Amino acid sequence: MTRPLALFLTAALLVVLRLAPAYAAEQVTTFTLDNGMDVVVIEDHRAPVVVHMVWYRTGSADEPPGVSGVAHFLEHLLFKATDTLEAGEFSATVAANGGTDNAFTSYDYTAYFQRVAADRLPLMMRMESDRMNNLRLTPEDIETERQVIIEERNQRTENSPGALAGEQINAAQFLNHRYGTPIIGWMHEMEQLQMQDTLDFYDLYYSPNNAILVVAGDVYPDEVRALAEEYYGVIPAEPNLPDRVRPAEPPQRAERRLIYEDQRVAQDYLSRSYLAPERDPGNQETAAALVYLAEVLGGSSFTSVLGTKLTFESDIALFSGAGYSGSSLDDTTFRITVVPAEGVSLQEAEDAMDRAIAEFMEEGVDEDQLERIRTQLYASEIYARDDVSTLARRYGAALAQSLTVEDVQAWPDILQQVTADDIMAAAELVFDRNQSVTAWIVNNREEAL
Amino acid sequence: MRRFILGICLVFAGGIASAAVEIQTITTPEGIDAWVVEERSLPFIAMEVRMEGGANLDRPGKRGAVNLMMALLEEGSADMDAREFQEARESLAASFTFRAYDDTVTVSTRFLTEKSDEAIALLRQALVEPRFDPDAIERVRAQVLAGIEADAKNPSRIAGDTFYAMAFPDHPYGSDMDGTAETVAALTRDDLLQAHRDTVTRAAIHVSVVGDVNSEEAARLVDMLLADLPAEAPEQPGHVEFGLEGGVTVVDFPTPQSVALFGHDGIERDHPDFFAAYVLNHILGGGSFESRLMNEVREKRGLTYGISTFLVPRERTEMVLGQVASSNDRIAEAIEVIRAEWSRIAEDGVTQDELDAAKTFITGEYPLRFDGNGPIADIMVGMQQVGLSPEYVVNRNDFIEAVTLEEINRVAAELLDADALHFVIVGQPEGLETN
């Protein structure tokens, strides 16, 4: 039931350890077609399966003001008719070939993928390249599919107090950048989305010079190159593709605080969000240190700093965690969450959290803990190789977020090089209350205060 | 004394894609049956263990004991308290997952080849010598109680709890295995020791090992992990009939989108018509974008983001279930469409084109599932649990291909009954009559 879905990267409480040290470099080949389309081929010949993905370097944070949700709406509409396919025929054809397909939208990208027997790759490329240029929408498509995305928002967000609170936190965190607007859109703007809004977006951004092709699995680079040239290479580049410059954040000079009240909240909790740098081309060291910082502070509920101080050495927290993902085009966030134990107020929990952070800044990183995290990051790289889709996503997302293949391949080693001093320097950089949002998510405001 | 029996080797080649998965069935020197796939590409091993019994074996008045017990296995064992145990696990970069279900408790692990012995020794310690320290019990009890409180405000969980309570009033299936706030609060350390003795056993155990390991080494690891578990377990509860008649139950809950769970009686996993029913469900609402319900409810009318139906053959009962969510003012229309489609497929059957398309998808998708050590281990232990042999991997698509139009339409008429559907709706639906 996940088809056309939005990927909410910043919603998770806990960061997933996505990338890790080099075990042996995966077999990756990259090249660029004459029309500017980037191609990444990842070989894995264990099973005769292929994952075919096309990533557009365009996500919800690239939308013009007033039409929030249009990137995601368009993603749904790409499963409608083209010049040569009827509405729904794309997925039906994938299914008729024993494959599965889906798509997802994030702040920084929109991606479409199929998982299918390797010998069906040409058919996938034919259909995917077709819908890059030849979409034929009808007014009925717009009316019906708009209802679907509204029900999607109902399901993901309106029915979830945690998701509603998350929207308010992001909106408060980003004063000017579009990361403050939900990927799926604000409801009042979704209700007004028109066909022209989607077509304006489609005509400009769905172009080979704005796209990355990732093919992973039982394939060879030469064969992928020939097919890519045949199907994607013939599509003309978009000459008016704008530079990808988004409204930047002004200096953030004041701490923000909010209380979100919802009677559907079962357990009051607090969330602290700090503005944080992301992985940048050729400059991933700070982000790598922040990955460790999240692990050190709140990665394990047993052995992390917050778990130790708030749960094992005191009875403050039922749960605590920290999260950071460096995968972002522009500045992202570092987050801490605390769910107070029975009888502990949010104020007491927040005070204890801030004391724990202050103590950590004095005490520094425990070397044994650091080594355990390093070992786990090393192993997670090996485990990641078990799923070629994970590798495909890793490259697609990175390239869509301005990183290079070299950056992706350097990342595991950069992670292994992080020192305790790096982590403390990153903590000094990020823990600036003037760049933070503190949210209390409560069932009943009067009882919580 | 070494009893090491190497079973049949199978190479699976069929469908659109073919995957070479060589399954070896072994009986270890200690007498434990396991399925092994040797796959040397990556230097790690995945192992899955399922023990039959699960939360169904909660003792009277002790609902939630098995669930809480399983959650405590990672909280200290032998000479290690919770944090020492976790530090040891982190140093090995191994993952251990302990889960309770109605019919089973499960153990999943993944570890680097070079750390095999240390990882298995640590996991064995958790299974065989758990400490159930008082402070760990209280900490995890508080987490479970918070989860129960959260479920009480989660529309999907409310729908499930309501539905199963009405369908199975006198069976463990009718109550949430997490227990209630009252039963969980009352559980003692002795109750947890009892639950451990009842359910973490090798009495009815299924094991799979996949990865950088040969069958002899796998046998050694399996014995190291499981040989010391008790060989006896209590008797399990009997089969239970689905006890809910057609109708609509509304649970008032203030939220903008109503969540519905619906269903009726189903079909056993070993019934001769099971494969026909499986293909039928795929066509009706089996989760693909091409299903009739997805087409009618989402694509044509925009009434939902997703709708799907499932055959649910559990160990001791069987159901056909579905779920959908629509805003409060549109859920009534969604239910009307679902009922109409349920009747239409029961009365008119499916077309040859639909049957052909469903077979192509189902048979083509099957080999794509065997795409990693973790997934293969999981598939193999699931097959063992429902009593399938390794040959099933080779034959399964033939069973699907053998389903005829006549057969599937007979099964549609026998299995699907719109009047028998009971809908549990959580939200504030408009324009619905309840009964």
PDB file of C-alpha atoms in Angstrom, chain B residues 7 62 75 267 277 306 324-325 352 361:
ATOM      1  CA  GLY B   7      19.275 -33.803   3.379  1.00  0.00           C
ATOM      2  CA  LYS B  62      -1.376 -13.679  33.208  1.00  0.00           C
ATOM      3  CA  GLU B  75      17.918  -6.984  29.491  1.00  0.00           C
ATOM      4  CA  ILE B 267      -9.587 -20.946   4.488  1.00  0.00           C
ATOM      5  CA  ALA B 277      -8.132 -18.609  -2.803  1.00  0.00           C
ATOM      6  CA  GLY B 306      -4.845   2.435   0.176  1.00  0.00           C
ATOM      7  CA  VAL B 324      -9.210   0.768   4.514  1.00  0.00           C
ATOM      8  CA  ALA B 325      -9.127   4.349   5.777  1.00  0.00           C
ATOM      9  CA  GLN B 352      -9.626 -15.334 -17.701  1.00  0.00           C
ATOM     10  CA  PHE B 361       2.570 -11.490 -11.306  1.00  0.00           C
TER      11      PHE B 361
END
